[in-house]
Tab-separated table of C-alpha atoms and ligand atoms in Angstrom:
chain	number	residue	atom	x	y	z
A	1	UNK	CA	37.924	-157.980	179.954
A	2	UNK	CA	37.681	-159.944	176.675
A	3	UNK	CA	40.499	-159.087	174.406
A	4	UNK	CA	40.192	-162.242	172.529
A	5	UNK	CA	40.352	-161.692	168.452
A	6	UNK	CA	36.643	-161.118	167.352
A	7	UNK	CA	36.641	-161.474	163.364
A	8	UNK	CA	33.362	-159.341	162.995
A	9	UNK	CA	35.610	-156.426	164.571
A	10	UNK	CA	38.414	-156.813	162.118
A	11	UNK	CA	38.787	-154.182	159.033
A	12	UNK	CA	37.359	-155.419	155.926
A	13	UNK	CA	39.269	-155.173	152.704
A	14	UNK	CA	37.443	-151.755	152.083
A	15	UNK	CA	38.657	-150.460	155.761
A	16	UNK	CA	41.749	-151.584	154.409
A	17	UNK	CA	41.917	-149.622	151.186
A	18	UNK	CA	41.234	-146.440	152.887
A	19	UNK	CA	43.713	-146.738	155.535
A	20	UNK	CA	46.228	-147.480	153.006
A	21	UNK	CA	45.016	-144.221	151.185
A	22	UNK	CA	44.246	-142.287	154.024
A	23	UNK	CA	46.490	-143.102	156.733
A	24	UNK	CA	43.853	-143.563	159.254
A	25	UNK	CA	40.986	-145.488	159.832
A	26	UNK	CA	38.239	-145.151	162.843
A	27	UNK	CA	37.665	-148.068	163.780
A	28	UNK	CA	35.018	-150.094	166.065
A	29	UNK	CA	33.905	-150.309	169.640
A	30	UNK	CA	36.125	-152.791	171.229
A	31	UNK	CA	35.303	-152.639	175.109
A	32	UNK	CA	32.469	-153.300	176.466
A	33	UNK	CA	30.774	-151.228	179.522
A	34	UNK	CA	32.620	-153.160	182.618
A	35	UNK	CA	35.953	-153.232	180.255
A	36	UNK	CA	35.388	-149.455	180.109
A	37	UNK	CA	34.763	-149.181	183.695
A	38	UNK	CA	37.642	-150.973	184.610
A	39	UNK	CA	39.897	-148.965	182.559
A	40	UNK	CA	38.525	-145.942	183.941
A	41	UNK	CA	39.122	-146.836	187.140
A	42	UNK	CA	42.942	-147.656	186.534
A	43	UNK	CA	43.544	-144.722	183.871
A	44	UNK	CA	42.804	-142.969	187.499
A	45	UNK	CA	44.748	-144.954	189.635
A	46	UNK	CA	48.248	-144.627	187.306
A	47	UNK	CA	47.511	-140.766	186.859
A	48	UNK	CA	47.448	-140.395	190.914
A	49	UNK	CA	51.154	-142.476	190.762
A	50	UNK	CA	49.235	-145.690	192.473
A	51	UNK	CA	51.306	-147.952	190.192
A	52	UNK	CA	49.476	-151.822	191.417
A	53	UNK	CA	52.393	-153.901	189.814
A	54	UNK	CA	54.511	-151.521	192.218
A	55	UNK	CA	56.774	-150.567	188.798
A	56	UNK	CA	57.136	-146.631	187.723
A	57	UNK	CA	55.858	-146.231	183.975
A	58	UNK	CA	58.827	-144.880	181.786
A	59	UNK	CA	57.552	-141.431	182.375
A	60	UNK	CA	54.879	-139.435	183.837
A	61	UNK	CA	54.215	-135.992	183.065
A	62	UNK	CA	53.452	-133.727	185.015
A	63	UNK	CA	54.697	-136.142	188.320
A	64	UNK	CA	51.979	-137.164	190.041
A	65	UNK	CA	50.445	-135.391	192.963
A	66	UNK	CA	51.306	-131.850	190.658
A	67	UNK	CA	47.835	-130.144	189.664
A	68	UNK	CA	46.113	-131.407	186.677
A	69	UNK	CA	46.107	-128.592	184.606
A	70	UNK	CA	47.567	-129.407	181.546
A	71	UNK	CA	47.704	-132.914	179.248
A	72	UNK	CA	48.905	-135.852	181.443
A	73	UNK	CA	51.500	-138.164	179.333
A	74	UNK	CA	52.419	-141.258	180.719
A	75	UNK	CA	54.860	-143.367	178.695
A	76	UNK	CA	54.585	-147.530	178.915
A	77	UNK	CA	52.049	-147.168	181.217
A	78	UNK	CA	51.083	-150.815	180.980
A	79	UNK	CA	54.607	-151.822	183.254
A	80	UNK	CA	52.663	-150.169	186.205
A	81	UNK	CA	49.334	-151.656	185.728
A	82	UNK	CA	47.799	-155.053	184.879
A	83	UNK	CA	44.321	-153.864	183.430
A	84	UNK	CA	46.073	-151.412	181.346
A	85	UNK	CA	48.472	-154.246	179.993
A	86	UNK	CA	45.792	-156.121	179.124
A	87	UNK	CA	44.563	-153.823	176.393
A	88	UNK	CA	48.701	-152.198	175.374
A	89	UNK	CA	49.102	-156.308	174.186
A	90	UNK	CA	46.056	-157.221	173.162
A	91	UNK	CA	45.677	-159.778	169.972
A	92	UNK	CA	42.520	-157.919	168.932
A	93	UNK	CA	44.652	-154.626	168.387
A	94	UNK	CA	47.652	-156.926	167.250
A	95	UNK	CA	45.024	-158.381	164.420
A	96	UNK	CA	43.954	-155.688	163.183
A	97	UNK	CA	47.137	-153.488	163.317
A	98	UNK	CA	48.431	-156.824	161.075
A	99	UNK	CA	45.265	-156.735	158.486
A	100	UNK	CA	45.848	-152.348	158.167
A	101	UNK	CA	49.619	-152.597	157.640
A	102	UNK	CA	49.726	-156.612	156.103
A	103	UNK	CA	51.701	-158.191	158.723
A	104	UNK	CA	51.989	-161.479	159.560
A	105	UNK	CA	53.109	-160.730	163.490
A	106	UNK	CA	52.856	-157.221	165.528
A	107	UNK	CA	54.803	-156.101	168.290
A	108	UNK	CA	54.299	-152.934	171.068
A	109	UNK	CA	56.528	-150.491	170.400
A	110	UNK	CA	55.314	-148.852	173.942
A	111	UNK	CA	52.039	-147.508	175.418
A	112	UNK	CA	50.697	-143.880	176.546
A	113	UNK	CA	48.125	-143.040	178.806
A	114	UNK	CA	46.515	-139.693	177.754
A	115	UNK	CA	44.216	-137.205	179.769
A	116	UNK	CA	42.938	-133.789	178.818
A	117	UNK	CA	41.598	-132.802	182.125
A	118	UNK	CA	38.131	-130.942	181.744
A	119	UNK	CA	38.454	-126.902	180.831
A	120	UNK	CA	41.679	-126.964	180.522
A	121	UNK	CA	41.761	-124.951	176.757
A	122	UNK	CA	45.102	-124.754	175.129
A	123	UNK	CA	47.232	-126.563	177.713
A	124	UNK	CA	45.839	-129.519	176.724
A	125	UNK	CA	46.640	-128.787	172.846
A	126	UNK	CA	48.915	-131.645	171.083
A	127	UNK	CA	50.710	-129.907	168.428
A	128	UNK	CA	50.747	-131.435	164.765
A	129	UNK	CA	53.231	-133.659	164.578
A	130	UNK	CA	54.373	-137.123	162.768
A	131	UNK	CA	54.876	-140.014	165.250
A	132	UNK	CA	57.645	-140.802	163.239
A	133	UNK	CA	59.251	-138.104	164.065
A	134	UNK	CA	60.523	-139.578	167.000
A	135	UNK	CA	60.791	-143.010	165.809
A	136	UNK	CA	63.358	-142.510	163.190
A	137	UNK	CA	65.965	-144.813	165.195
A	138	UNK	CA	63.352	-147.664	163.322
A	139	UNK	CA	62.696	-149.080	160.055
A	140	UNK	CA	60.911	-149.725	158.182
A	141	UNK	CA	58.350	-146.245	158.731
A	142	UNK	CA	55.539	-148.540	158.545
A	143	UNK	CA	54.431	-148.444	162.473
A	144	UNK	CA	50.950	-147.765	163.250
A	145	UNK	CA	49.312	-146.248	166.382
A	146	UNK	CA	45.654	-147.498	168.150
A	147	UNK	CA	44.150	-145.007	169.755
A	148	UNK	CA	41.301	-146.582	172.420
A	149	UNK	CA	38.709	-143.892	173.897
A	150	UNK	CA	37.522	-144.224	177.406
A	151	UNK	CA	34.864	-141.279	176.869
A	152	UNK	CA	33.111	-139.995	174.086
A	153	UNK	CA	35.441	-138.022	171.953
A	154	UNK	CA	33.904	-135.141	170.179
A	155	UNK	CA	35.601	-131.816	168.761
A	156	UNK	CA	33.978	-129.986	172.494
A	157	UNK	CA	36.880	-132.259	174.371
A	158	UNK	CA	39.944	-132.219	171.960
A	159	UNK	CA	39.741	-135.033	169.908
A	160	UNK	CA	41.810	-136.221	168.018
A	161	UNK	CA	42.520	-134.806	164.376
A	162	UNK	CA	44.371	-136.289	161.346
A	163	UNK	CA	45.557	-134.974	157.784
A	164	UNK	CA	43.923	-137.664	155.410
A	165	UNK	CA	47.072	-139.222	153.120
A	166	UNK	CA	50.230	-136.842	155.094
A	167	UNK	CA	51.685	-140.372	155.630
A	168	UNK	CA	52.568	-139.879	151.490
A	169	UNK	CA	54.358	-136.507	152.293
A	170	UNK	CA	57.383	-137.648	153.528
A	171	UNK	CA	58.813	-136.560	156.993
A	172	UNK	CA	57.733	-132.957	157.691
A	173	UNK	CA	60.658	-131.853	160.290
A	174	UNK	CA	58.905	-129.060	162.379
A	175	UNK	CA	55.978	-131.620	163.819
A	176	UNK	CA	55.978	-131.021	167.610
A	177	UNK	CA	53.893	-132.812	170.111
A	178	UNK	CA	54.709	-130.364	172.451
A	179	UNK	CA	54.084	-126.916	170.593
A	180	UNK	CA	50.370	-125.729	171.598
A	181	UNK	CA	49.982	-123.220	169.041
A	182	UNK	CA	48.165	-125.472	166.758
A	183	UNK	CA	47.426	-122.282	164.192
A	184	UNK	CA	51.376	-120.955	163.643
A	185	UNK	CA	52.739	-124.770	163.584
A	186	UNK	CA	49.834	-125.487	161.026
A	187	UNK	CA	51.077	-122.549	158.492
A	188	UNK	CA	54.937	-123.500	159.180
A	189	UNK	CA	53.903	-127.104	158.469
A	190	UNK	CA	51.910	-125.940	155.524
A	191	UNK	CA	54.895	-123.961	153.963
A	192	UNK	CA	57.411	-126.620	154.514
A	193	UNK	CA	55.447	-129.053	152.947
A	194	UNK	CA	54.299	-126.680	150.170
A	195	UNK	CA	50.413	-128.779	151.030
A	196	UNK	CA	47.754	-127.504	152.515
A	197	UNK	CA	45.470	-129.156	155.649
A	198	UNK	CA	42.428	-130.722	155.228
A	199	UNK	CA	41.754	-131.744	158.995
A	200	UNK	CA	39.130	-134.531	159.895
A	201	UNK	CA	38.313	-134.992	163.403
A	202	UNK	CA	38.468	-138.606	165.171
A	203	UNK	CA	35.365	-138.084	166.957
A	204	UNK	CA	34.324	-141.440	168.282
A	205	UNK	CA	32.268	-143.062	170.978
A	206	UNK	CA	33.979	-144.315	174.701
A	207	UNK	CA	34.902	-147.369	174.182
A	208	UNK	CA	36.334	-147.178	169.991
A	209	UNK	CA	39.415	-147.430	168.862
A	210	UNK	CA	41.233	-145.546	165.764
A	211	UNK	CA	44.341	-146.438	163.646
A	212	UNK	CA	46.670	-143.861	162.319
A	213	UNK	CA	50.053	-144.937	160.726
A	214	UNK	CA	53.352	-143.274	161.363
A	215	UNK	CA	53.737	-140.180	159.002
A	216	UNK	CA	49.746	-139.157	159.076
A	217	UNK	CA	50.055	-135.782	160.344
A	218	UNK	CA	47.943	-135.425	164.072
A	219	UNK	CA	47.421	-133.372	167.017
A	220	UNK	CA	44.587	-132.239	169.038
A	221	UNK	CA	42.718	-128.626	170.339
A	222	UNK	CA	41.390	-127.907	173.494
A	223	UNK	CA	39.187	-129.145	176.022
A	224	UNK	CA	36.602	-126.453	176.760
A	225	UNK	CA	34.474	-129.037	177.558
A	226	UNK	CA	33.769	-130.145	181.828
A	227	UNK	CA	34.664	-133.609	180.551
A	228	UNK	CA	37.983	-135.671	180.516
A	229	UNK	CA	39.256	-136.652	177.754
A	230	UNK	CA	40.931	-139.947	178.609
A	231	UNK	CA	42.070	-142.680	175.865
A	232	UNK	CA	45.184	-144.786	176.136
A	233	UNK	CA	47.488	-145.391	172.985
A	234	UNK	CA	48.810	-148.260	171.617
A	235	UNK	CA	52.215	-147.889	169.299
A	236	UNK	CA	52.604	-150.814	167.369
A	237	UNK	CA	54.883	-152.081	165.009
A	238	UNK	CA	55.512	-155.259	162.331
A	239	UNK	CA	57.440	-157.787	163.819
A	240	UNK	CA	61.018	-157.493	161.883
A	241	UNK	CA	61.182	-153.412	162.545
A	242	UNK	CA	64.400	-153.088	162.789
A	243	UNK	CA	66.704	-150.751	164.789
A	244	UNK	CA	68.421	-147.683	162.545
A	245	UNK	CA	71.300	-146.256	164.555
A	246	UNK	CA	72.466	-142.633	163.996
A	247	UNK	CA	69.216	-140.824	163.667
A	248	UNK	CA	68.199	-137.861	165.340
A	249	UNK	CA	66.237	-140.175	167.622
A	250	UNK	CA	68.982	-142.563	168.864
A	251	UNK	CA	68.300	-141.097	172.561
A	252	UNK	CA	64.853	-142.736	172.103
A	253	UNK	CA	63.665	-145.169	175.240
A	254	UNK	CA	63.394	-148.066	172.242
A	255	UNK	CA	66.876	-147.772	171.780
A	256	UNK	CA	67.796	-148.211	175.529
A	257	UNK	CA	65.602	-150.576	176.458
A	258	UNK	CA	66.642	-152.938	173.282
A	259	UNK	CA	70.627	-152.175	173.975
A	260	UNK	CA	71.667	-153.866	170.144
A	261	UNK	CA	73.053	-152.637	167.077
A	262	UNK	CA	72.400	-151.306	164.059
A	263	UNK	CA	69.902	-153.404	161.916
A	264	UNK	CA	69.256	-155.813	165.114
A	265	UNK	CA	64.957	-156.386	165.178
A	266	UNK	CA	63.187	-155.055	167.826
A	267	UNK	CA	62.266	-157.594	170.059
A	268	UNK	CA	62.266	-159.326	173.677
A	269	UNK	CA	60.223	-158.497	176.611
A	270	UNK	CA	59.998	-154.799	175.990
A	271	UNK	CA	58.912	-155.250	172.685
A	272	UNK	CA	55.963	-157.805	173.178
A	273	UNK	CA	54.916	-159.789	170.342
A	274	UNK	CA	50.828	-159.423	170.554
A	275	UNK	CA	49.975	-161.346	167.090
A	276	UNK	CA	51.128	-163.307	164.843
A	277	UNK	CA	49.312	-164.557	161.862
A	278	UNK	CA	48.341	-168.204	161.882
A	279	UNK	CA	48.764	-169.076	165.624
A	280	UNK	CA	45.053	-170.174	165.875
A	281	UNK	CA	42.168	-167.771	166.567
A	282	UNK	CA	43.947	-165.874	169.134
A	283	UNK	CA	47.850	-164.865	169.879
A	284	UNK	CA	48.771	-163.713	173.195
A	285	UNK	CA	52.425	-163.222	174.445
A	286	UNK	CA	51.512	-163.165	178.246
A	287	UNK	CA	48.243	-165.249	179.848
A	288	UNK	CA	49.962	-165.515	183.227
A	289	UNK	CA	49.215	-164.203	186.931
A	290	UNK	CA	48.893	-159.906	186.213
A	291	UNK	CA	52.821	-158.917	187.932
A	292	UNK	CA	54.574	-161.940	185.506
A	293	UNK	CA	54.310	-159.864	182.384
A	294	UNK	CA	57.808	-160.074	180.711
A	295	UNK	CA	58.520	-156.703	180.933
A	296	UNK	CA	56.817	-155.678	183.847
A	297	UNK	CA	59.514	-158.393	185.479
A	298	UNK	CA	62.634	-157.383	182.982
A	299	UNK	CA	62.377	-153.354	184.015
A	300	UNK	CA	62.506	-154.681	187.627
B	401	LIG	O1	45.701	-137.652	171.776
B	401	LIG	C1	46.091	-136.818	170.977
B	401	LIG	O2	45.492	-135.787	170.791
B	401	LIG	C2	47.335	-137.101	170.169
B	401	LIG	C3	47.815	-138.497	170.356
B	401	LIG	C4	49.018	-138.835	169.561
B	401	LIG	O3	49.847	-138.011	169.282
B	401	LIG	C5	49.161	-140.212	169.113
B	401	LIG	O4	48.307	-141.039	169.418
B	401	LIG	O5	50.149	-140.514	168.406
């Protein structure tokens, strides 16, 4: 799988503008057919529990072996699986998370493997919410999320949808990733925010990639299609995001897993640097044999 930086993939100073304005961006086919396939074929293998580095993800929902009947979420996936780390700390991702946000260096924050299981309607609803939300225990809000497709995303499957230039609103408190009645959160949202929704759907081709930052407002519908709807998502961050302590958020992973103080960066092996600015064509924090990934070997 190539992950290497590709400069004709990188946004241009328009793509820029508008995710600046916007708070989203879709952005370009990055994987090729056999990166697809193999992707596939481990997005499979992690949602059946069949973890290859032999290291449990942070958390899988619902456990594996339960019926998939719902939305599968499965938190720092990329500690269970090589293939899957290869895209969650990728320098092409890192690159242009640093051009959208003006970086010089990007770190993960953490990784989640999505599915929508085919016909599965509302259970597979995401509820509008602000990522930042649950990321108050950092700062500064200026995080950023890539969200790959491994199908063809369309409206039929529950793609994604975004609220073009939320991430100007401010923190909206009743976002919930887990509330699946997208029409009641919408009018609660709508009142508290005294703003209406204008909702544009992420519909993008297996294999794309789009960029939403932290306070865009986002969720998803149903899939009443006999499709999946797989994608894995990439939360990134600029190297220097710092921890805030005493949020509503301070039971976060983050916090655990970087055990510092208030104001101390986020950083170290669960916090991989992916880019930095300047290092040559490509960055890459790990190039080593697939189990030796830093935090894949720290979370042992
Ligand atoms: O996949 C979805 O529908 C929502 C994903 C999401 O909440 C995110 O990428 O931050």
């Amino acid at each position: 799988m190539d992950m290497q930086v590709r400069k004709d993939l990188l946004p241009t100073e328009e793509d820029v503008r508008f995710y600046r304005e916007n708070g989203y961006w879709l952005g370009p086919r990055i994987l090729d057919e056999e990166a697809l396939e193999a992707l596939r074929d481990r997005h499979a293998r992690v949602v059946a529990g069949d973890y290859a580095t032999g290291r449990p993800p942070l958390s899988h929902t619902p456990p594996p072996g339960e019926p998939l009947d719902r939305i599968v979420k499965i938190d720092n996936a990329y500690w269970a699986d090589p293939v899957v780390a290869r895209l969650s700390t990728s320098p092409m991702l890192g690159a242009i998370a640093a051009r959208l946000t003006g970086a010089s260096g990007i770190r993960l924050w953490h990784d989640q493997l999505l599915l929508k299981p085919p016909d599965t309607g509302a259970q597979g609803n995401v509820g509008w919410h602000q990522d930042y939300g649950y990321w108050q225990c950092a700062e500064p809000a200026d995080m950023l999320t890539a969200w790959v497709a491994l199908d063809d995303v369309t409206l039929e499957n529950g793609c994604m949808q975004v609220v073009p230039g939320s991430h100007k609103w401010g923190l909206v408190p009743e976002g919930s990733f887990f509330v699946q009645d997208l029409e009641s959160l919408q009018a609660e949202m709508e009142r508290r925010s005294g703003r209406g929704f204008e909702l544009v759907q992420c519909i993008l081709p297996a294999g794309a990639v789009s960029f939403h930052h932290c306070l865009t407002i986002h969720g998803s519908g149903p899939n009443v299609s006999g499709r999946p709807r797989r994608s894995i998502v990439v939360h990134m961050m600029p190297d220097g995001t710092r921890y805030r302590a005493g949020t509503p958020n301070d039971n976060h992973s983050s916090v655990r897993l970087l055990s510092g103080r208030d104001g101390d960066p986020y950083a170290g092996p669960f916090f991989p640097l992916i880019y930095r600015e300047g290092s040559g064509e490509t960055w890459t924090c790990w190039t080593a044999g697939e189990s030796a990934h830093p935090a894949v070997a720290a979370a042992k």
